[in-house]
PDB file of C-alpha atoms in Angstrom:
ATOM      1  CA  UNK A  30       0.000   0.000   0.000  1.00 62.00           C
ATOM      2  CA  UNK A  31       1.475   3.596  -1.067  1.00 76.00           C
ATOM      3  CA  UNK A  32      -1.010   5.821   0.442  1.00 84.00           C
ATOM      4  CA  UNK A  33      -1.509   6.782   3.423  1.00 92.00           C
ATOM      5  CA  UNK A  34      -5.270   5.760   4.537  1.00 93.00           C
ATOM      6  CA  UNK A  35      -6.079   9.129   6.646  1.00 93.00           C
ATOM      7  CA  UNK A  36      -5.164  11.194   4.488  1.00 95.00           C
ATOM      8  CA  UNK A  37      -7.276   9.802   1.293  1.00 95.00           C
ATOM      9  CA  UNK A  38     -10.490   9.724   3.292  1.00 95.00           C
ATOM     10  CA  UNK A  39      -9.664  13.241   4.701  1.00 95.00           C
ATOM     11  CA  UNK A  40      -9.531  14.358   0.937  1.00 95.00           C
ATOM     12  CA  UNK A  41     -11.932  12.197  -0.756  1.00 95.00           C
ATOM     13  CA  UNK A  42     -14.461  11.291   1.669  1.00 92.00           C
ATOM     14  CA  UNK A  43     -17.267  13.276   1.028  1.00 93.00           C
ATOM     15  CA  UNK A  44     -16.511  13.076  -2.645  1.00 96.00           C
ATOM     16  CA  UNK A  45     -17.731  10.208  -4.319  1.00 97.00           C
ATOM     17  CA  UNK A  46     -17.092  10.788  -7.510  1.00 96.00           C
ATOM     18  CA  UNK A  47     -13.413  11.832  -6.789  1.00 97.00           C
ATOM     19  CA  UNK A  48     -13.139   8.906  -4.229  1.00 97.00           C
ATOM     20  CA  UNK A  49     -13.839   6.478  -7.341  1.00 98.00           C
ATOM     21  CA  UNK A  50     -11.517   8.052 -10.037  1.00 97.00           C
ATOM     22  CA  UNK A  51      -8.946   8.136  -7.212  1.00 97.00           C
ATOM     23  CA  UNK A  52      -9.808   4.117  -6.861  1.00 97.00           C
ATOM     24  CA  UNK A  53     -10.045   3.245 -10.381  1.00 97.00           C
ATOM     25  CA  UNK A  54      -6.721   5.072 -11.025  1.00 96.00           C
ATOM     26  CA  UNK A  55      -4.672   2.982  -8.729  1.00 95.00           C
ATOM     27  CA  UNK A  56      -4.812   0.217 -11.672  1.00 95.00           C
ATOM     28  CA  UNK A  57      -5.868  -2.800  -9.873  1.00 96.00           C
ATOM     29  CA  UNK A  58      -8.262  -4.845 -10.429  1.00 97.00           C
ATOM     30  CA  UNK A  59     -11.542  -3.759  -9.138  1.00 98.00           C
ATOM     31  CA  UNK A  60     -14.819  -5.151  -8.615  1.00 98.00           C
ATOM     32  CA  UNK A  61     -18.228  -4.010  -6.974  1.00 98.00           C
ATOM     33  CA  UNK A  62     -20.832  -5.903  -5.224  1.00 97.00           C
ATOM     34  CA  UNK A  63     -24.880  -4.807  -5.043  1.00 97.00           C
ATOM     35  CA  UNK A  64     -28.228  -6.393  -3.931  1.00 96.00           C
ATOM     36  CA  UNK A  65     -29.981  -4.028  -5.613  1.00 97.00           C
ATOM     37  CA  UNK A  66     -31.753  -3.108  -3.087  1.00 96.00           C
ATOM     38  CA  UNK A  67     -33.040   1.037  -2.664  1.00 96.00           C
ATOM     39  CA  UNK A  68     -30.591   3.649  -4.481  1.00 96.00           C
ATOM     40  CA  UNK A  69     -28.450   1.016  -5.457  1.00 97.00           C
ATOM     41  CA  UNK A  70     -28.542   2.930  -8.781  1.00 98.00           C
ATOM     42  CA  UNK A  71     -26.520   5.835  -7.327  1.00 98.00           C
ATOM     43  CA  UNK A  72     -23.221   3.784  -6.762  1.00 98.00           C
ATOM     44  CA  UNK A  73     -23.608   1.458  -9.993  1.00 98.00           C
ATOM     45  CA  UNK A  74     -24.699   4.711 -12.071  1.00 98.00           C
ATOM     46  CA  UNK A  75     -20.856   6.482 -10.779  1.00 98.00           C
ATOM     47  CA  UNK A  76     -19.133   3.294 -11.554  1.00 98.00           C
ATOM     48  CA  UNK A  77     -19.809   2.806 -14.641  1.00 98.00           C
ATOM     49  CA  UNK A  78     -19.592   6.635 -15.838  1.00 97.00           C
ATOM     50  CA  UNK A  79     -15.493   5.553 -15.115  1.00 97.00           C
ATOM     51  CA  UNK A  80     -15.634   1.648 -16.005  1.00 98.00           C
ATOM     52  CA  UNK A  81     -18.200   0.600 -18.072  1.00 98.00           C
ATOM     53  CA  UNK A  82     -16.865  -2.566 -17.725  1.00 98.00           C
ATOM     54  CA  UNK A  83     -16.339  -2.956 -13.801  1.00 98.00           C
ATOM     55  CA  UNK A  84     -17.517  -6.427 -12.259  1.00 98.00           C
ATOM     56  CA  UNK A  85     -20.805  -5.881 -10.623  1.00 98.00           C
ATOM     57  CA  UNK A  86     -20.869  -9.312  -8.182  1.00 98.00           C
ATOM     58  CA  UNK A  87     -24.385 -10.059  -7.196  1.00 98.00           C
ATOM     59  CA  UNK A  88     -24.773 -12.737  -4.608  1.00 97.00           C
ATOM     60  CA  UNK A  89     -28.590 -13.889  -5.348  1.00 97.00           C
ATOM     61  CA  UNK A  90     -30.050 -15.484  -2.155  1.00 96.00           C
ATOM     62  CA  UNK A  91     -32.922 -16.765  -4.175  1.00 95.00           C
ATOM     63  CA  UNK A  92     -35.373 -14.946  -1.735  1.00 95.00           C
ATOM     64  CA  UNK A  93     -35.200 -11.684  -3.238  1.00 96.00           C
ATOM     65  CA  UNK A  94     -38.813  -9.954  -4.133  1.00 96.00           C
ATOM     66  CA  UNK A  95     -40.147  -9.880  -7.216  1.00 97.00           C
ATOM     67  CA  UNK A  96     -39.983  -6.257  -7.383  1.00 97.00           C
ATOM     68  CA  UNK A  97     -35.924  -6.698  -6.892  1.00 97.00           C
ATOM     69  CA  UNK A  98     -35.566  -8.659  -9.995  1.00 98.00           C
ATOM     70  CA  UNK A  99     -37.454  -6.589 -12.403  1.00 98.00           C
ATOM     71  CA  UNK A 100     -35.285  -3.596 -10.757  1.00 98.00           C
ATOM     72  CA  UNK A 101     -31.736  -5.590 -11.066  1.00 98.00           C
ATOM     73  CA  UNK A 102     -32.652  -6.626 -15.004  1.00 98.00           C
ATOM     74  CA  UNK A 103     -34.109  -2.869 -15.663  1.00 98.00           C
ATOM     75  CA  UNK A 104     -30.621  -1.372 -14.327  1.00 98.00           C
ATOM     76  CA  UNK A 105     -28.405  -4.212 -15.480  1.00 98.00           C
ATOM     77  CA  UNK A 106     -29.738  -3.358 -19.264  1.00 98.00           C
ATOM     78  CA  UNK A 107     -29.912   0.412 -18.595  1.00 97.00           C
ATOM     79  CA  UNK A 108     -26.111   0.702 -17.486  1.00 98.00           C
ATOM     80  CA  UNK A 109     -25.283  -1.856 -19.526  1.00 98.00           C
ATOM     81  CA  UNK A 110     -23.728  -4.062 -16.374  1.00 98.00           C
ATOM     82  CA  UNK A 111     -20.934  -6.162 -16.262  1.00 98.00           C
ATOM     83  CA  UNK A 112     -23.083  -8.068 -14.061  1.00 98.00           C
ATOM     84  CA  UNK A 113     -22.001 -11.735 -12.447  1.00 98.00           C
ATOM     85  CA  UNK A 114     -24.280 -13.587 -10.407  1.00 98.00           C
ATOM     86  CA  UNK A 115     -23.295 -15.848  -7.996  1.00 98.00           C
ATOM     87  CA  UNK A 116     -25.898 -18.332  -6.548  1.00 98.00           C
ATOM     88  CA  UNK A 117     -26.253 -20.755  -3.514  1.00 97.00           C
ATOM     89  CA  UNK A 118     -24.819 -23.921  -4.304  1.00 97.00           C
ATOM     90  CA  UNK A 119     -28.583 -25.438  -3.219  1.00 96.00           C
ATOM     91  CA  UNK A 120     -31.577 -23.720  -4.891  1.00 96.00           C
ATOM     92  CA  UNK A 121     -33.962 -22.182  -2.251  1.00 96.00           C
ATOM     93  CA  UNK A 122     -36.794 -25.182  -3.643  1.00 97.00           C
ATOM     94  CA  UNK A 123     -33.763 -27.900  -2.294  1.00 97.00           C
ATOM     95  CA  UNK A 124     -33.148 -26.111   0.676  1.00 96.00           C
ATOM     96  CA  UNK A 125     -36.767 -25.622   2.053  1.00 96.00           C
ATOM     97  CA  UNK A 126     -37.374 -29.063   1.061  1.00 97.00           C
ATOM     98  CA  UNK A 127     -34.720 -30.268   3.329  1.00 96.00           C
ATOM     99  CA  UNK A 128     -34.971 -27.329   5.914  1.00 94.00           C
ATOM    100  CA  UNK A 129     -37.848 -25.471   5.907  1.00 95.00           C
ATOM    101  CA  UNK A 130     -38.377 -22.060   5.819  1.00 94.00           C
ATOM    102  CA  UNK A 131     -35.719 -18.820   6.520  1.00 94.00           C
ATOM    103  CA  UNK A 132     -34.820 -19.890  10.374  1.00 94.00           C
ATOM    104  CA  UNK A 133     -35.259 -17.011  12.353  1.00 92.00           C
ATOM    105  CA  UNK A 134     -32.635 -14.313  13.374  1.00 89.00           C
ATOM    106  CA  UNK A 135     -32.313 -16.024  17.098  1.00 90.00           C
ATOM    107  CA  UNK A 136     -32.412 -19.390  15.408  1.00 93.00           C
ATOM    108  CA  UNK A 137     -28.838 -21.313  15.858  1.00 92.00           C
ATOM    109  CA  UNK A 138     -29.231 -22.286  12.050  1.00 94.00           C
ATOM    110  CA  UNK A 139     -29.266 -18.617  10.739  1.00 94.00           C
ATOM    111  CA  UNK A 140     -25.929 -18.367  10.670  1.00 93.00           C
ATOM    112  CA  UNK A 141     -25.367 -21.334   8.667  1.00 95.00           C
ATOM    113  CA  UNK A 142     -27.984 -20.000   6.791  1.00 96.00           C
ATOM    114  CA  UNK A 143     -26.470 -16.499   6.023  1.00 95.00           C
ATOM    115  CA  UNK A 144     -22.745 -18.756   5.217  1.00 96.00           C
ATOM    116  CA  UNK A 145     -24.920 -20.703   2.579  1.00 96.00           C
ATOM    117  CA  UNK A 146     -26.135 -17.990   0.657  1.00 96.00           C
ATOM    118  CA  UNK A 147     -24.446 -14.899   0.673  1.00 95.00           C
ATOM    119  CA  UNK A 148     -21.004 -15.751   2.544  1.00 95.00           C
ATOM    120  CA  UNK A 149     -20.074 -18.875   0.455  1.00 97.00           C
ATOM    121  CA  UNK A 150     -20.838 -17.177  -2.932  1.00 97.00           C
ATOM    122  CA  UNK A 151     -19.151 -13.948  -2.159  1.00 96.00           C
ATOM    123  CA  UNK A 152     -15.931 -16.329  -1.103  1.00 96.00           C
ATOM    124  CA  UNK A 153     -16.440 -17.318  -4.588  1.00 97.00           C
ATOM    125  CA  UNK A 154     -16.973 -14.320  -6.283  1.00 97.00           C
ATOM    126  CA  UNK A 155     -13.920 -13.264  -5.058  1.00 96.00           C
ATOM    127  CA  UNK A 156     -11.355 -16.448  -5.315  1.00 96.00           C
ATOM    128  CA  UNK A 157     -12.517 -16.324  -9.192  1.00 97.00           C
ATOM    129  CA  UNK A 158     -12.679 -12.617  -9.876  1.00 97.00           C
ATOM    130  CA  UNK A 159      -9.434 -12.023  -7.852  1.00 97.00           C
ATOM    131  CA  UNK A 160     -10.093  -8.184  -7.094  1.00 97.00           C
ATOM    132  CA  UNK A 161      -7.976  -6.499  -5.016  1.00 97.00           C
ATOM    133  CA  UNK A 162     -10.426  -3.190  -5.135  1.00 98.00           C
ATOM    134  CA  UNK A 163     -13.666  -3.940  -3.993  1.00 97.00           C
ATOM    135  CA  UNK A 164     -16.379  -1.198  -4.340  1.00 98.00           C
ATOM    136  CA  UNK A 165     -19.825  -1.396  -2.059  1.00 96.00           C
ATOM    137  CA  UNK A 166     -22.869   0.951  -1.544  1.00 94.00           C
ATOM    138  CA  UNK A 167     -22.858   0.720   2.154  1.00 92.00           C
ATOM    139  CA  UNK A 168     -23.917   3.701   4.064  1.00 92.00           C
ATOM    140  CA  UNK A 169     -23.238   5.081   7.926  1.00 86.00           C
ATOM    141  CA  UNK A 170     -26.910   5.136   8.652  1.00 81.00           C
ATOM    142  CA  UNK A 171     -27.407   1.814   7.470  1.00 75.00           C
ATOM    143  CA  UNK A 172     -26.114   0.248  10.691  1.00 67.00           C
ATOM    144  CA  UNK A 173     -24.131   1.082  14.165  1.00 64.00           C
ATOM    145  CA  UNK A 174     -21.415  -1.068  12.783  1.00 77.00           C
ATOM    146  CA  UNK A 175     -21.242   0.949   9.150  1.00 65.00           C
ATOM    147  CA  UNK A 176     -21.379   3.847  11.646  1.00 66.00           C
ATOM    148  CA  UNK A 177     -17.679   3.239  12.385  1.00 78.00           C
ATOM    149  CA  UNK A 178     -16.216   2.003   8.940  1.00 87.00           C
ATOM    150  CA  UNK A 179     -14.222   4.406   6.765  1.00 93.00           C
ATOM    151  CA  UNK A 180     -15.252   5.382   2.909  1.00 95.00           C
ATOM    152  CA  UNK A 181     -11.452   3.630   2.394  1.00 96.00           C
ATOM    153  CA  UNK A 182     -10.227   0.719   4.831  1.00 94.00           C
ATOM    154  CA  UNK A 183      -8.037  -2.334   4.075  1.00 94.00           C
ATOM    155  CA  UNK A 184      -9.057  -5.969   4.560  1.00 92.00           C
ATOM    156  CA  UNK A 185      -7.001  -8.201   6.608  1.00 90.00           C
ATOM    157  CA  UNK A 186      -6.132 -10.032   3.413  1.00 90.00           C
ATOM    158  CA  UNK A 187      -5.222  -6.756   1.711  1.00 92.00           C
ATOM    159  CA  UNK A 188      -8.399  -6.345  -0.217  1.00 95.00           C
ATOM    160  CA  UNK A 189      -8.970  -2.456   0.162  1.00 96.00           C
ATOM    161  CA  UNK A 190     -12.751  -1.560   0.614  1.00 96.00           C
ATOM    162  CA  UNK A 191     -13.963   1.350  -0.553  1.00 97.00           C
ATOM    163  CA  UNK A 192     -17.591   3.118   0.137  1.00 96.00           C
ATOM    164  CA  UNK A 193     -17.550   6.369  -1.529  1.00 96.00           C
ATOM    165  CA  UNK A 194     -21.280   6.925  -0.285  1.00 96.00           C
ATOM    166  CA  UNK A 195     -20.690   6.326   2.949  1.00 95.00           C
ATOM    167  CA  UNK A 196     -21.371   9.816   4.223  1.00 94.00           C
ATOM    168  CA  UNK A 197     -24.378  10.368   2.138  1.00 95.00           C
ATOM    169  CA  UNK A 198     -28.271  10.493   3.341  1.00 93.00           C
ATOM    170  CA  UNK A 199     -30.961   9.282   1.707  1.00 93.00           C
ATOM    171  CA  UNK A 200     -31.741  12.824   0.462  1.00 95.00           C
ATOM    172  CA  UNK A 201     -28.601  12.858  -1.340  1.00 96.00           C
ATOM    173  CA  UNK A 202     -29.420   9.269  -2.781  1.00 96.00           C
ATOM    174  CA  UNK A 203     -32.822  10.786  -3.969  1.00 97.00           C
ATOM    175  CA  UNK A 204     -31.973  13.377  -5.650  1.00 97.00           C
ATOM    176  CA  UNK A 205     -28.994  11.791  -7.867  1.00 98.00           C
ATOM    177  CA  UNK A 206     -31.525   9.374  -8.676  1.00 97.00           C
ATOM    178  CA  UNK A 207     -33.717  11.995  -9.646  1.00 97.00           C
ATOM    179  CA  UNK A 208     -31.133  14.366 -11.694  1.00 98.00           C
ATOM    180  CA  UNK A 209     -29.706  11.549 -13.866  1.00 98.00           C
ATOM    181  CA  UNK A 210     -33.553   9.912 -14.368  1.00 97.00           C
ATOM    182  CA  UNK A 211     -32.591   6.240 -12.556  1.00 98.00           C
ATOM    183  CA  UNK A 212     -34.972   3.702 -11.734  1.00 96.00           C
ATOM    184  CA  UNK A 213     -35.363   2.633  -7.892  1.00 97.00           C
ATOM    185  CA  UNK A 214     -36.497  -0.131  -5.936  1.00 96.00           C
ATOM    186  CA  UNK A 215     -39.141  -0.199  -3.841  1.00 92.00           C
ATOM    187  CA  UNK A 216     -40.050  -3.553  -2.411  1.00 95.00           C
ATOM    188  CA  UNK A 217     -36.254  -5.268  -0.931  1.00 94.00           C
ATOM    189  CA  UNK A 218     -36.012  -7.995   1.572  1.00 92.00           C
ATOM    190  CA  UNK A 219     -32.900  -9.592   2.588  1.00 92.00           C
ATOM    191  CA  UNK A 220     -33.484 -12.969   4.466  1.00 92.00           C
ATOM    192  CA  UNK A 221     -29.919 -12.431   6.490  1.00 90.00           C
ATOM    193  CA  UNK A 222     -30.505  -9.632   7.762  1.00 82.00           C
ATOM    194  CA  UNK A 223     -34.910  -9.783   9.018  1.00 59.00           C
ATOM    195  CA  UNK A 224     -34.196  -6.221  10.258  1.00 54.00           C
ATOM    196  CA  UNK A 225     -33.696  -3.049   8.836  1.00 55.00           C
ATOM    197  CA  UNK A 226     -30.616  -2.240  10.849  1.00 48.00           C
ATOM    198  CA  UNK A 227     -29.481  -5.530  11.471  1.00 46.00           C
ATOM    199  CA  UNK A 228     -25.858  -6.349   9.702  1.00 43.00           C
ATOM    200  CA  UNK A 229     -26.072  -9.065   7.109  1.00 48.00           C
ATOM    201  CA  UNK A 230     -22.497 -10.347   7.978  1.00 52.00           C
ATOM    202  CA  UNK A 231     -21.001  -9.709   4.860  1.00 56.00           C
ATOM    203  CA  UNK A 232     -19.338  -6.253   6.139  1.00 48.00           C
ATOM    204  CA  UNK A 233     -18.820  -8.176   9.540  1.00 50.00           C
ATOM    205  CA  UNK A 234     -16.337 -11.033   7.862  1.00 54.00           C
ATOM    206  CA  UNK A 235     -15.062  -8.992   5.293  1.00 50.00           C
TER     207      UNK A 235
END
């Protein structure tokens, strides 16, 4: 690493724009992950205004509302996405039929739960995409443990993490949506999470 970590979110923090040409010009390789969940437009919209052809990792759960997958094939064709999805190794039909429905959050299965469909395939994701950039749409009012993060932090493996709208509100969200005319969802669930600011544990392991 030949920056210096304070100084770079001092500087770009509360830039996004600058934050992601300043990522995209280190020249490594760089992907982003999504769930297309609410303004997830925002952060694939600046992306690909730099990259066109960045890796957008999407780790499909296979409980995701109808409403997300009309949104995720509306943006992937209207950005023109680079868009990889990676999928439980058990469809949700096998798994129900085995374990039943989403165990819930004080179950001792939703753990191994939350591994089998998000943490495995993003363990994937990355041993085949190989990124050492890794771009996500997290925000410091999403949870009391985003709360803390940085827009730019390094992984214990060396991966450095980068969430140039970390510091934004949803206002901010809206009305980029609004100026540049991008679609939004309006009907997300995630099955790790069950609560709206409840951490999914892929920020927690990674």
């Amino acid at each position: 690493m030949n920056f210096d970590l304070d100084v770079i979110n001092q500087k770009y923090g509360k830039n996004p724009q600058q934050l992601i040409t300043w990522a995209l010009g280190l020249g490594k390789p760089a992907i982003c992950t999504t769930n297309f969940r609410p303004y997830e437009a925002v952060m694939l919209h600046m992306l690909t205004q730099v990259k066109p052809d960045i890796p957008v990792i999407w780790m499909d759960s296979g409980y995701n509302t109808e409403a997300t997958y009309c949104f995720a094939d509306e943006v992937t064709k209207r950005l023109n996405l680079n868009l990889k999805i990676y999928l439980p190794k058990r469809s949700r039909a096998h798994r129900e039929a085995l374990e039943g429905a989403v165990p819930a959050l004080d179950d001792p299965r939703h753990a191994a739960f939350t591994e089998e469909v998000k943490l495995e395939p993003f363990a994937r994701a990355l041993q085949e995409t190989a990124p050492q950039v890794w771009f996500t749409a997290l925000r410091a009012s999403d949870t009391a443990e985003r709360g803390q993060m940085q827009p730019v932090s390094i992984n214990p493996d060396g991966l450095i993490k980068v969430a140039p709208l970390l510091h934004w509100s949803s206002r901010d969200m809206y009305e980029y949506l609004t100026a540049h005319q991008l679609p939004d969802n309006v009907d997300y669930y995630d099955p790790t999470k069950g609560e709206e600011k409840r951490e999914c544990g892929l920020h927690l392991s990674h």
